[in-house]
Each structure stands twice: as structure tokens, then as C-alpha cells.
Amino acid sequence: MGAAILPDLATEILIPVCAVVGIVFALVQWLIVSRVKLSYDKSDAGDGKNGFTEALIEEEEGINGDSVVQKCAEIQNAISEGATSFLFTEYQYVGVFMVAFAILIFVFLGSVEGFSTKSQACTYDSSKQCKPALATAVFSTVSFLLGGITSVLSGFLGMKIATYANARTTLEARKGVGKAFITAFRSGAVMGFLLAANGLLVLFISINLFKLYYGDDWEGLFEAITGYGLGGSSMALFGRVGGGIYTKAADVGADLVGKVERNIPEDDPRNPAVIADNVGDNVGDIAGMGSDLFGSYAESSCAALVVASISSFGINHDLTAMLFPLLISSVGILVCLITTLFATDIFEVKTVKEIEPALKKQLVISTILMTIGIAIVSWIALPSSFTIFNFGVQKEVQFWQLFLCVAVGLWAGLIIGFVTEYYTSNAYSPVQDVADSCRTGAATNVIFGLALGYKSVIIPIFAIAVSIFVSFSFAAMYGIAVAALGMLSTIATGLAIDAYGPISDNAGGIAEMAGMSHRIRERTDALDAAGNTTAAIGKGFAIGSAALVSLALFGAFVSRAEISTVDVLTPKVFIGLIVGAMLPYWFSAMTMKSVGSAALKMVEEVRRQFNTIPGLMEGTTRPDYATCVKISTDASIKEMIPPGALVMLTPLIVGIFFGVETLSGVLAGSLVSGVQIAISASNTGGAWDNAKKYIEAGVSNHAKSLGPKGSDAHKAAVIGDTIGDPLKDTSGPSLNILIKLMAVESLVFAPFFAAHGGLLFKIF
């Protein structure tokens, strides 16, 4: 077998050091962003860099710079306060859920052996003694709470950074598009690195603290650690659904009344829903997405660790090889750090045309460097050959095969990212065709958009299928878990690119509301259009990794529940399969309807204000922003509970009443249908949004022939964009949490289901 080159002590030092480096780098980026002052300074004029050598645009056009800066600061403050108060309200509800679910985990897992404190025979090797089930119950509950708190913290920190940076990006846009791009990108990097490093550090510390009790019982230790993934994802579900309903209720309300009925620009300060819309970008696209990707990272790590603990790594107590998943993430932080420097310090963005290529370069550079990083880690951290648990038998694997498993996941992620970009960027024909279909009205726009979404599923599914086949052939379920980790290994860069979008969107909104020059709005729009595409790429990554993570967790669940084979031809499994395939539709229906009913209230309120507040359309009176913020907050808190309950209760009900075979069918069914709907929903919505922006920008002759703003084709595009909003920002992104969360929950409760589940089949 041979031992790993890297000694255990070096591993114990390397992982926390990489995490701390990530945190320090994030703080350095934040300090650089904080140098942009929210106060007017004459010395702010251009310095000859980034292609902008003139005085500030305000000076050129005779606008009072001081009042513009002051307005920006006021608007930023309003957005930050709205986002903070919403998240605190949401976390109060989520906190109650966390405590209740933690008690449930303790009671269910503790009752497996009747709350006995005696040691028990190990699940996978009955000749050895393992810690009691009660210990698993206690430590699973603790790791669930740790995962939940880390997830909430990830989302909250992300939101705070984004609301800190949005006005600063607007002010930097006065000096040139390059300055604004770097400010938005650095701010995104703060979130990316903080989240990746915090997730890694908390997991590493938890493993070491749990080890003090578990000692040599690694099987029990890593089974208890799975609660970390469950905590992370359950918080992400409420963050994504609640935030998604909030942001889209405000967005749809603002667009339908403002743009379509009143013919005023996007983010016009006269629109009563405009602050709620900008708050929504932060609570949905930033806080929700941060929690979501943290959940994916936590679950893929947990799935890999569980399988490794019952393979030769765990049996032989080979710590370095055991912590291989954490070493991948550690190297990922260093790789992303180098990659970020390419965007901020090495290749400076000077013109609008360079923005999207700069973001795409980030993906390519990080993937190439990460491939080298994975090769080095595989070489030094793994024995030359070892065995991996494969449904009851140990499969012999070479270290280079595991390298290929991680690499195939990493490159599949890049392929999914680029395919998503092709189908959602207005630089390519699919979105231009959708824009062209607006000539004949909203109906043809909707038809073209739906067709684009369905078609965009094909290549990502093949990429996922190939990575599953390759990684399973080489290293069974462990191979799939590390392939998912490979896809998420560059999470810091992925999140930086993803968070950049909403920050740019907010910057544009602030420019419009502060009454800044139209040239500044053009710059922020260019940043935002690139951000829209990168947000779609980020969602593609999240969905692709969710599919692999879910499958790895499914494999771990099947092993832990002691199911010998999952046979589709048995009625127990097939009914689960068909019901599982239906769940993503039920979940999507709930979230879409929630957005619709919340938007209805918002539209009525915006119309009421336009009709009853004198001087609002003329711009002489301020609208009542607070009422719209309250409508969004109340609706999202109320409406996030039913979809959340559906996802959290399904595995419990199926496991208790129908048993582990039916539950395995439900998990497989929801995975297979959920991935398809999630990809098509996200890409359809992204394409409609960018088709609208394509017409508004009017860069090419084709786009000019469809415009300008307010034309019939533009109105049709706005309707398409409005329909796509809940698809791309609520239902689509939440579905990847559904498939992961049900799988990790089933894994955590597997001991209970295996011992006491299937009540109905026992009765009859």
C-alpha cells in the first residue's frame, strides 16, 4: 500500500494555515475597498490609469459632486438597513427551526439503541467496538448547529460586504469603468475568501475536537460530522427561498408598474419599490447564494469523509489521506488567491469590452492552476495504492485515479460554466434570437426563451454524466464525492465572480437614484450585464456540484442504511422514484406562486402610491419606500415556510413510514428531475434578462432595430424578463438545495430509519 509523502503533522498545520491565509487575504481586499471614501474629494479626479485621464464627470458636466456623493451614501445606508433588518427577522424564524430540528436529531438518533451509553458493535466491522449511538446523537446535533451558524454567518457577512461596496463602486465609476470593475470584484473576493476559509476552518476544528472523544472510532466520528453539511444546507434553503421571494416580489413589482405602465427607467427614484428591489439583490443573490455554496462545500466534504472513514484510510488511521478532501479545499484557497491577483493587479480592465473576458479568464486560470494543485496534493497526500469502500466490498484504487476523479469534476464545472454563458450572454446567438422574437410580442419571446432553457440542459447533463461514470469507475462513491469537491475547489473565485454581479447591479441603481450622469449609468450597466452572465455561470456551478454531491450522499446513505441493492423493479423503490421526480415540480410551484402573490401586493402598493401621492411622477415628492420593503419582508418570511417544510419533512415521513428502500427511490427521483428543471429555469430566466438588456443597450444595428427603451419589442422583452425573474432567482437556485438537502438529511437519519423505519410495510 505504501504511506503518504506528507506527514500527519504537516497536514495538521497546512489546512488551518491555508484557511487563515484566505481570511487575511479577504481582509486585505476589504481594506483596499474601504479606501474609497463616501465623501467628496477634489483629488479624486482621474490619475491617468484605467483609460480615464479627464476630470470627474460631475465636474465636466457642472453637477455638484458633493451632493451626489452625499446622496450615494444615503441610498447605500437605506439599502444596508433594509437588508440587515430583513436578515435579522429571517434568522429569528430560522433560529427557532434550528433549535427544534436539533432536538429532533438528538431524539431520533439517540433512540436507535434506546439512549444506551454502552459501546456497540461497529456498523461496518462487527468485530470492533464503537462509541454508543447516544454519542452520535449528541455530536451530530452539535455539528448540525455548527454548520447552521457558519452558513448563516457566511450569508450575513456577504450581505454586509456587498452593501458596503455598492456605493463605492458607483463613485469609482466616475473615474472609469476599470476602477469600478476592480472595486466590485475585490468586494466579491472578500466574500468568496471569507466563506471558503471559514467553512474549511470550522470543519477542521470540529473534526479535531470530536476526535478528543472518539479517539480511534473514526467511523463514528465522521458519521457525526455529516450533521455539519445538514446544518449548512438547511439554513441555505431558507436563505435562498426567503431571499429569492423577497428580491423577486420587489423586482417584478418595480418593473411591471415602473417600466411597463409608467414608462420610467429602471431604478428610477420615483418608483416606490426601488429600495426594496436593491435590498433584494443583497438578501437573495448574495446572502442566499453564499449560504447555498457553503452548503454544497460542507456536504461534499462530509460525503467524502464518511466514505473514506470506512475505507483503508479510516481503517488504517491514515490521517493525511483521510483529510484529502480538506487538503483539496486548502490548495483551492491558495490557487484562487493567485487567480484573483490576475484580475486586480496583473491584467487591468480599461474598457467595457474587457469586462466579460476578464471574468472568464478567472474561471480558466483557476481551473488550470487547480489541476496542477490537485496533482501535487494527490501525489503527496495519498498512498500509492489504497482501498475504497464500494457497497460492502473494498475496491483497490491507485493515487492517480483519484487525481483524475477530482480533475474530471473540476473541468466538468468549467464546461457547465461556459455552456451556461453561451446560452445566457447577449454576445451569442441564442439570446439574440430571443431578443429578435420580441418583434412579434411577448408570446413569441416566452416560447423562444423556454425552448432555449430546455436546450441548454443537454451539454451540462452529458458533462455531469461523464464525470459520474469516470469517477465511479475509478473510485466508487468516494470518486463522485471528490469530483464534486473538485467542482467546488475554486469556490472562492466562483463566489467572487458571482457576488460581483449584484454589487454592480446595486451600483447602477444607486447611480440612477442619485441622479448621476447617464455616462456613469452606461458604465454600471456594462458591469451589470457582465455580472448577469457570471451569475448564471455561478448558478450552473452550484447546480452541477449539487448533482454530484447529492449522488455521493445517496451512495453514503445506501451504505449506511445497509441496503444491498436499489432495484427499480421492486414496487417499494419505484413508487419512491416517481414521487421523488414529482417533488421538484411541487417545490417550484410553491416558490413561483409565492413570488406571484407577493408581487401582486407589491404592484397594488406601487400603483396606489403613483395614483394617490401628488407630485410623485414629477419627482417633487418622495415615495414611501418603507411600505414596499415591509411588503417584501412579510411576504418572504411567511412564504418561505411551506417550501422549506416540504423539503425537510419528506425524508422523515418517507423514512419512518415507508422505509429506506422507498426513500432511496425518492432521493434518486428528485435528483434526476431536479437537476434538469434547475438548469433550464436558471438559463431561461438569465436569457430573458439579457435579451432585455441587449435591446436596452442598443450596441449593434440589430439591437437598435428592436429598441429604443419603451418600444413594443422592449416592452415584450420586459415581460419575458419579469416571468424569468422567479425562475432564475427563486425556483431554479433553490432546487439544487432541495436535491442536496434531502440526501444529506437521509444520511444523518439513516441509523434511525434502518432500525425503526418502514412502519407501514411492517403493519401490512
GROMACS .gro file of C-alpha atoms in nm, residues 63-416:
model
  354
   63ILE     CA    1  -2.308   6.877  -1.145
   64ASN     CA    2  -2.246   6.938  -0.775
   65GLY     CA    3  -2.017   6.648  -0.681
   66ASP     CA    4  -2.064   6.690  -0.307
   67SER     CA    5  -2.442   6.641  -0.318
   68VAL     CA    6  -2.404   6.337  -0.549
   69VAL     CA    7  -2.167   6.167  -0.303
   70GLN     CA    8  -2.394   6.250  -0.012
   71LYS     CA    9  -2.694   6.103  -0.196
   72CYS     CA   10  -2.496   5.787  -0.271
   73ALA     CA   11  -2.411   5.749   0.097
   74GLU     CA   12  -2.778   5.797   0.198
   75ILE     CA   13  -2.904   5.541  -0.054
   76GLN     CA   14  -2.635   5.290   0.048
   77ASN     CA   15  -2.739   5.336   0.409
   78ALA     CA   16  -3.106   5.273   0.326
   79ILE     CA   17  -3.020   4.955   0.133
   80SER     CA   18  -2.790   4.828   0.410
   81GLU     CA   19  -3.050   4.893   0.681
   82GLY     CA   20  -3.325   4.720   0.479
   83ALA     CA   21  -3.108   4.414   0.414
   84THR     CA   22  -2.989   4.388   0.775
   85SER     CA   23  -3.338   4.418   0.923
   86PHE     CA   24  -3.473   4.153   0.681
   87LEU     CA   25  -3.194   3.907   0.759
   88PHE     CA   26  -3.237   3.955   1.135
   89THR     CA   27  -3.611   3.886   1.101
   90GLU     CA   28  -3.540   3.580   0.885
   91TYR     CA   29  -3.275   3.449   1.126
   92GLN     CA   30  -3.516   3.474   1.421
   93TYR     CA   31  -3.752   3.233   1.246
   94VAL     CA   32  -3.467   3.015   1.122
   95GLY     CA   33  -3.317   3.009   1.475
   96VAL     CA   34  -3.639   2.860   1.615
   97PHE     CA   35  -3.632   2.597   1.339
   98MET     CA   36  -3.265   2.517   1.411
   99VAL     CA   37  -3.330   2.452   1.779
  100ALA     CA   38  -3.639   2.239   1.705
  101PHE     CA   39  -3.459   2.035   1.438
  102ALA     CA   40  -3.152   1.990   1.661
  103ILE     CA   41  -3.379   1.837   1.929
  104LEU     CA   42  -3.531   1.611   1.661
  105ILE     CA   43  -3.186   1.489   1.551
  106PHE     CA   44  -3.089   1.414   1.911
  107VAL     CA   45  -3.413   1.226   1.991
  108PHE     CA   46  -3.420   1.021   1.668
  109LEU     CA   47  -3.053   0.921   1.668
  110GLY     CA   48  -3.040   0.868   2.044
  111SER     CA   49  -3.339   0.632   2.030
  112VAL     CA   50  -3.163   0.396   1.783
  113GLU     CA   51  -3.018   0.200   2.078
  114GLY     CA   52  -3.271   0.319   2.335
  115PHE     CA   53  -3.046   0.606   2.461
  116SER     CA   54  -2.793   0.347   2.580
  117THR     CA   55  -2.448   0.470   2.689
  118LYS     CA   56  -2.282   0.131   2.626
  119SER     CA   57  -2.040   0.078   2.338
  120GLN     CA   58  -2.188  -0.103   2.037
  121ALA     CA   59  -2.055  -0.319   1.755
  122CYS     CA   60  -1.936  -0.107   1.460
  123THR     CA   61  -2.172  -0.091   1.160
  124TYR     CA   62  -1.917  -0.199   0.901
  125ASP     CA   63  -1.694  -0.422   1.115
  126SER     CA   64  -1.891  -0.605   1.386
  127SER     CA   65  -1.570  -0.747   1.541
  128LYS     CA   66  -1.479  -0.399   1.669
  129GLN     CA   67  -1.648  -0.188   1.937
  130CYS     CA   68  -1.761   0.166   1.851
  131LYS     CA   69  -1.894   0.457   2.060
  132PRO     CA   70  -2.266   0.439   2.160
  133ALA     CA   71  -2.547   0.569   1.936
  134LEU     CA   72  -2.614   0.835   2.200
  135ALA     CA   73  -2.270   0.986   2.128
  136THR     CA   74  -2.354   1.002   1.756
  137ALA     CA   75  -2.680   1.177   1.851
  138VAL     CA   76  -2.503   1.438   2.067
  139PHE     CA   77  -2.219   1.510   1.824
  140SER     CA   78  -2.447   1.509   1.515
  141THR     CA   79  -2.661   1.771   1.690
  142VAL     CA   80  -2.355   1.984   1.773
  143SER     CA   81  -2.218   1.962   1.417
  144PHE     CA   82  -2.567   2.046   1.278
  145LEU     CA   83  -2.573   2.365   1.488
  146LEU     CA   84  -2.214   2.450   1.386
  147GLY     CA   85  -2.298   2.405   1.015
  148GLY     CA   86  -2.612   2.616   1.051
  149ILE     CA   87  -2.435   2.900   1.232
  150THR     CA   88  -2.144   2.901   0.982
  151SER     CA   89  -2.395   2.909   0.692
  152VAL     CA   90  -2.589   3.200   0.843
  153LEU     CA   91  -2.264   3.384   0.914
  154SER     CA   92  -2.144   3.328   0.554
  155GLY     CA   93  -2.461   3.481   0.413
  156PHE     CA   94  -2.469   3.770   0.658
  157LEU     CA   95  -2.102   3.867   0.607
  158GLY     CA   96  -2.151   3.852   0.230
  159MET     CA   97  -2.450   4.085   0.251
  160LYS     CA   98  -2.262   4.331   0.476
  161ILE     CA   99  -1.966   4.341   0.233
  162ALA     CA  100  -2.193   4.388  -0.070
  163THR     CA  101  -2.387   4.675   0.087
  164TYR     CA  102  -2.058   4.832   0.195
  165ALA     CA  103  -1.920   4.816  -0.160
  166ASN     CA  104  -2.215   4.912  -0.382
  167ALA     CA  105  -2.197   5.292  -0.344
  168ARG     CA  106  -1.817   5.280  -0.354
  169THR     CA  107  -1.841   5.104  -0.694
  170THR     CA  108  -2.076   5.381  -0.816
  171LEU     CA  109  -1.833   5.652  -0.706
  172GLU     CA  110  -1.538   5.475  -0.868
  173ALA     CA  111  -1.735   5.459  -1.197
  174ARG     CA  112  -1.683   5.838  -1.219
  175LYS     CA  113  -1.313   5.771  -1.280
  176GLY     CA  114  -1.361   5.500  -1.539
  177VAL     CA  115  -1.507   5.156  -1.588
  178GLY     CA  116  -1.181   4.985  -1.483
  179LYS     CA  117  -1.180   5.141  -1.135
  180ALA     CA  118  -1.543   5.044  -1.079
  181PHE     CA  119  -1.480   4.688  -1.200
  182ILE     CA  120  -1.188   4.637  -0.961
  183THR     CA  121  -1.384   4.774  -0.663
  184ALA     CA  122  -1.681   4.543  -0.733
  185PHE     CA  123  -1.454   4.245  -0.798
  186ARG     CA  124  -1.242   4.298  -0.485
  187SER     CA  125  -1.560   4.316  -0.277
  188GLY     CA  126  -1.680   3.990  -0.428
  189ALA     CA  127  -1.341   3.836  -0.346
  190VAL     CA  128  -1.380   3.937   0.020
  191MET     CA  129  -1.698   3.730   0.038
  192GLY     CA  130  -1.552   3.438  -0.160
  193PHE     CA  131  -1.240   3.400   0.052
  194LEU     CA  132  -1.413   3.455   0.386
  195LEU     CA  133  -1.670   3.188   0.306
  196ALA     CA  134  -1.424   2.930   0.170
  197ALA     CA  135  -1.179   2.982   0.457
  198ASN     CA  136  -1.443   2.989   0.734
  199GLY     CA  137  -1.609   2.673   0.604
  200LEU     CA  138  -1.275   2.490   0.595
  201LEU     CA  139  -1.156   2.617   0.933
  202VAL     CA  140  -1.476   2.534   1.124
  203LEU     CA  141  -1.487   2.184   0.971
  204PHE     CA  142  -1.119   2.120   1.054
  205ILE     CA  143  -1.156   2.242   1.415
  206SER     CA  144  -1.476   2.035   1.459
  207ILE     CA  145  -1.302   1.716   1.341
  208ASN     CA  146  -1.013   1.772   1.583
  209LEU     CA  147  -1.239   1.849   1.879
  210PHE     CA  148  -1.464   1.547   1.808
  211LYS     CA  149  -1.151   1.331   1.785
  212LEU     CA  150  -1.075   1.402   2.153
  213TYR     CA  151  -1.382   1.195   2.242
  214TYR     CA  152  -1.396   0.945   1.956
  215GLY     CA  153  -1.027   0.853   1.959
  216ASP     CA  154  -0.978   0.563   1.716
  217ASP     CA  155  -1.350   0.530   1.631
  218TRP     CA  156  -1.326   0.720   1.302
  219GLU     CA  157  -1.640   0.559   1.164
  220GLY     CA  158  -1.847   0.718   1.443
  221LEU     CA  159  -1.654   1.046   1.427
  222PHE     CA  160  -1.719   1.111   1.057
  223GLU     CA  161  -2.078   0.988   1.078
  224ALA     CA  162  -2.137   1.259   1.342
  225ILE     CA  163  -1.963   1.521   1.120
  226THR     CA  164  -2.235   1.477   0.850
  227GLY     CA  165  -2.456   1.699   1.066
  228TYR     CA  166  -2.231   1.990   0.957
  229GLY     CA  167  -2.349   1.952   0.597
  230LEU     CA  168  -2.713   1.921   0.706
  231GLY     CA  169  -2.690   2.240   0.913
  232GLY     CA  170  -2.526   2.431   0.628
  233SER     CA  171  -2.782   2.328   0.369
  234SER     CA  172  -3.095   2.367   0.581
  235MET     CA  173  -3.003   2.729   0.654
  236ALA     CA  174  -2.920   2.779   0.286
  237LEU     CA  175  -3.267   2.656   0.188
  238PHE     CA  176  -3.440   2.923   0.395
  239GLY     CA  177  -3.187   3.185   0.283
  240ARG     CA  178  -3.234   3.105  -0.086
  241VAL     CA  179  -3.614   3.069  -0.076
  242GLY     CA  180  -3.677   3.362   0.160
  243GLY     CA  181  -3.426   3.588  -0.013
  244GLY     CA  182  -3.547   3.479  -0.358
  245ILE     CA  183  -3.911   3.559  -0.279
  246TYR     CA  184  -3.809   3.897  -0.132
  247THR     CA  185  -3.596   4.009  -0.425
  248LYS     CA  186  -3.832   3.894  -0.698
  249ALA     CA  187  -4.150   4.033  -0.539
  250ALA     CA  188  -3.982   4.374  -0.535
  251ASP     CA  189  -3.826   4.334  -0.882
  252VAL     CA  190  -4.147   4.221  -1.054
  253GLY     CA  191  -4.350   4.495  -0.881
  254ALA     CA  192  -4.098   4.765  -0.972
  255ASP     CA  193  -4.067   4.651  -1.336
  256LEU     CA  194  -4.435   4.598  -1.417
  257VAL     CA  195  -4.558   4.932  -1.286
  258GLY     CA  196  -4.244   5.141  -1.338
  259LYS     CA  197  -4.117   5.026  -1.677
  260VAL     CA  198  -4.426   4.886  -1.850
  261GLU     CA  199  -4.708   5.105  -1.717
  262ARG     CA  200  -4.537   5.435  -1.628
  263ASN     CA  201  -4.250   5.417  -1.880
  264ILE     CA  202  -3.987   5.533  -1.629
  265PRO     CA  203  -3.631   5.392  -1.627
  266GLU     CA  204  -3.515   5.103  -1.413
  267ASP     CA  205  -3.409   5.212  -1.060
  268ASP     CA  206  -3.580   5.550  -1.101
  269PRO     CA  207  -3.604   5.713  -0.752
  270ARG     CA  208  -3.972   5.791  -0.820
  271ASN     CA  209  -4.051   5.417  -0.813
  272PRO     CA  210  -4.168   5.324  -0.459
  273ALA     CA  211  -4.032   4.965  -0.493
  274VAL     CA  212  -3.680   5.070  -0.594
  275ILE     CA  213  -3.517   5.042  -0.248
  276ALA     CA  214  -3.685   4.704  -0.185
  277ASP     CA  215  -3.555   4.588  -0.526
  278ASN     CA  216  -3.197   4.683  -0.439
  279VAL     CA  217  -3.224   4.532  -0.089
  280GLY     CA  218  -3.347   4.212  -0.259
  281ASP     CA  219  -3.029   4.180  -0.466
  282ASN     CA  220  -2.831   4.157  -0.143
  283VAL     CA  221  -3.053   3.921   0.056
  284GLY     CA  222  -3.126   3.684  -0.234
  285ASP     CA  223  -2.833   3.689  -0.473
  286ILE     CA  224  -2.565   3.746  -0.208
  287ALA     CA  225  -2.675   3.611   0.133
  288GLY     CA  226  -2.879   3.324  -0.017
  289MET     CA  227  -2.613   3.226  -0.269
  290GLY     CA  228  -2.336   3.242  -0.006
  291SER     CA  229  -2.522   3.002   0.221
  292ASP     CA  230  -2.604   2.777  -0.076
  293LEU     CA  231  -2.245   2.732  -0.194
  294PHE     CA  232  -2.124   2.691   0.163
  295GLY     CA  233  -2.382   2.409   0.198
  296SER     CA  234  -2.252   2.238  -0.117
  297TYR     CA  235  -1.895   2.263   0.008
  298ALA     CA  236  -1.983   2.127   0.354
  299GLU     CA  237  -2.184   1.836   0.212
  300SER     CA  238  -1.932   1.725  -0.048
  301SER     CA  239  -1.662   1.728   0.223
  302CYS     CA  240  -1.886   1.529   0.460
  303ALA     CA  241  -1.981   1.275   0.191
  304ALA     CA  242  -1.614   1.215   0.104
  305LEU     CA  243  -1.513   1.187   0.473
  306VAL     CA  244  -1.791   0.937   0.553
  307VAL     CA  245  -1.692   0.705   0.269
  308ALA     CA  246  -1.319   0.746   0.346
  309SER     CA  247  -1.372   0.657   0.714
  310ILE     CA  248  -1.486   0.304   0.617
  311SER     CA  249  -1.215   0.265   0.350
  312SER     CA  250  -0.847   0.184   0.410
  313PHE     CA  251  -0.780   0.550   0.508
  314GLY     CA  252  -1.010   0.518   0.808
  315ILE     CA  253  -0.937   0.153   0.891
  316ASN     CA  254  -0.558   0.217   0.897
  317HIS     CA  255  -0.599   0.558   1.067
  318ASP     CA  256  -0.406   0.734   0.790
  319LEU     CA  257  -0.483   1.097   0.883
  320THR     CA  258  -0.326   1.272   0.583
  321ALA     CA  259  -0.512   1.057   0.329
  322MET     CA  260  -0.828   1.083   0.538
  323LEU     CA  261  -0.815   1.464   0.521
  324PHE     CA  262  -0.752   1.462   0.142
  325PRO     CA  263  -1.087   1.645   0.082
  326LEU     CA  264  -0.981   1.926   0.317
  327LEU     CA  265  -0.636   1.945   0.153
  328ILE     CA  266  -0.804   1.996  -0.187
  329SER     CA  267  -1.002   2.289  -0.041
  330SER     CA  268  -0.686   2.432   0.123
  331VAL     CA  269  -0.495   2.430  -0.207
  332GLY     CA  270  -0.807   2.575  -0.371
  333ILE     CA  271  -0.783   2.884  -0.147
  334LEU     CA  272  -0.417   2.940  -0.248
  335VAL     CA  273  -0.497   2.888  -0.618
  336CYS     CA  274  -0.790   3.132  -0.603
  337LEU     CA  275  -0.567   3.387  -0.429
  338ILE     CA  276  -0.319   3.379  -0.718
  339THR     CA  277  -0.607   3.387  -0.971
  340THR     CA  278  -0.762   3.696  -0.806
  341LEU     CA  279  -0.434   3.886  -0.842
  342PHE     CA  280  -0.461   3.837  -1.221
  343ALA     CA  281  -0.785   4.040  -1.225
  344THR     CA  282  -0.692   4.304  -0.969
  345ASP     CA  283  -0.321   4.364  -1.026
  346ILE     CA  284  -0.182   4.191  -1.337
  347PHE     CA  285  -0.437   4.247  -1.620
  348GLU     CA  286  -0.610   4.579  -1.566
  349VAL     CA  287  -0.954   4.627  -1.721
  350LYS     CA  288  -0.960   4.953  -1.918
  351THR     CA  289  -1.266   4.931  -2.143
  352VAL     CA  290  -1.619   4.789  -2.131
  353LYS     CA  291  -1.527   4.515  -2.381
  354GLU     CA  292  -1.264   4.376  -2.143
  355ILE     CA  293  -1.502   4.313  -1.850
  356GLU     CA  294  -1.657   3.981  -1.952
  357PRO     CA  295  -1.330   3.831  -2.085
  358ALA     CA  296  -1.161   3.929  -1.755
  359LEU     CA  297  -1.421   3.736  -1.557
  360LYS     CA  298  -1.399   3.436  -1.791
  361LYS     CA  299  -1.019   3.439  -1.758
  362GLN     CA  300  -1.068   3.400  -1.382
  363LEU     CA  301  -1.252   3.072  -1.440
  364VAL     CA  302  -0.997   2.938  -1.688
  365ILE     CA  303  -0.686   3.041  -1.489
  366SER     CA  304  -0.824   2.900  -1.162
  367THR     CA  305  -0.915   2.569  -1.333
  368ILE     CA  306  -0.571   2.527  -1.495
  369LEU     CA  307  -0.382   2.616  -1.174
  370MET     CA  308  -0.613   2.398  -0.966
  371THR     CA  309  -0.544   2.098  -1.191
  372ILE     CA  310  -0.173   2.135  -1.107
  373GLY     CA  311  -0.260   2.183  -0.739
  374ILE     CA  312  -0.474   1.865  -0.730
  375ALA     CA  313  -0.194   1.666  -0.898
  376ILE     CA  314   0.054   1.777  -0.629
  377VAL     CA  315  -0.189   1.707  -0.341
  378SER     CA  316  -0.278   1.363  -0.482
  379TRP     CA  317   0.091   1.279  -0.513
  380ILE     CA  318   0.199   1.388  -0.163
  381ALA     CA  319  -0.115   1.316   0.043
  382LEU     CA  320  -0.224   0.974  -0.086
  383PRO     CA  321  -0.058   0.631  -0.056
  384SER     CA  322   0.044   0.487  -0.396
  385SER     CA  323  -0.249   0.244  -0.370
  386PHE     CA  324  -0.536   0.202  -0.121
  387THR     CA  325  -0.887   0.057  -0.096
  388ILE     CA  326  -1.219   0.241  -0.114
  389PHE     CA  327  -1.548   0.108   0.030
  390ASN     CA  328  -1.781   0.011  -0.255
  391PHE     CA  329  -2.118  -0.121  -0.130
  392GLY     CA  330  -1.984  -0.389   0.101
  393VAL     CA  331  -1.653  -0.466  -0.074
  394GLN     CA  332  -1.320  -0.283  -0.075
  395LYS     CA  333  -1.209  -0.165  -0.422
  396GLU     CA  334  -0.839  -0.116  -0.487
  397VAL     CA  335  -0.751   0.231  -0.622
  398GLN     CA  336  -0.425   0.397  -0.736
  399PHE     CA  337  -0.349   0.757  -0.632
  400TRP     CA  338  -0.351   0.885  -0.994
  401GLN     CA  339  -0.704   0.752  -1.038
  402LEU     CA  340  -0.823   0.971  -0.752
  403PHE     CA  341  -0.647   1.269  -0.912
  404LEU     CA  342  -0.848   1.205  -1.230
  405CYS     CA  343  -1.173   1.189  -1.029
  406VAL     CA  344  -1.112   1.536  -0.882
  407ALA     CA  345  -0.988   1.677  -1.214
  408VAL     CA  346  -1.289   1.547  -1.409
  409GLY     CA  347  -1.522   1.725  -1.164
  410LEU     CA  348  -1.320   2.046  -1.190
  411TRP     CA  349  -1.325   2.050  -1.572
  412ALA     CA  350  -1.692   1.945  -1.589
  413GLY     CA  351  -1.762   2.257  -1.380
  414LEU     CA  352  -1.579   2.473  -1.633
  415ILE     CA  353  -1.770   2.317  -1.924
  416ILE     CA  354  -2.104   2.376  -1.745
   0.00000   0.00000   0.00000
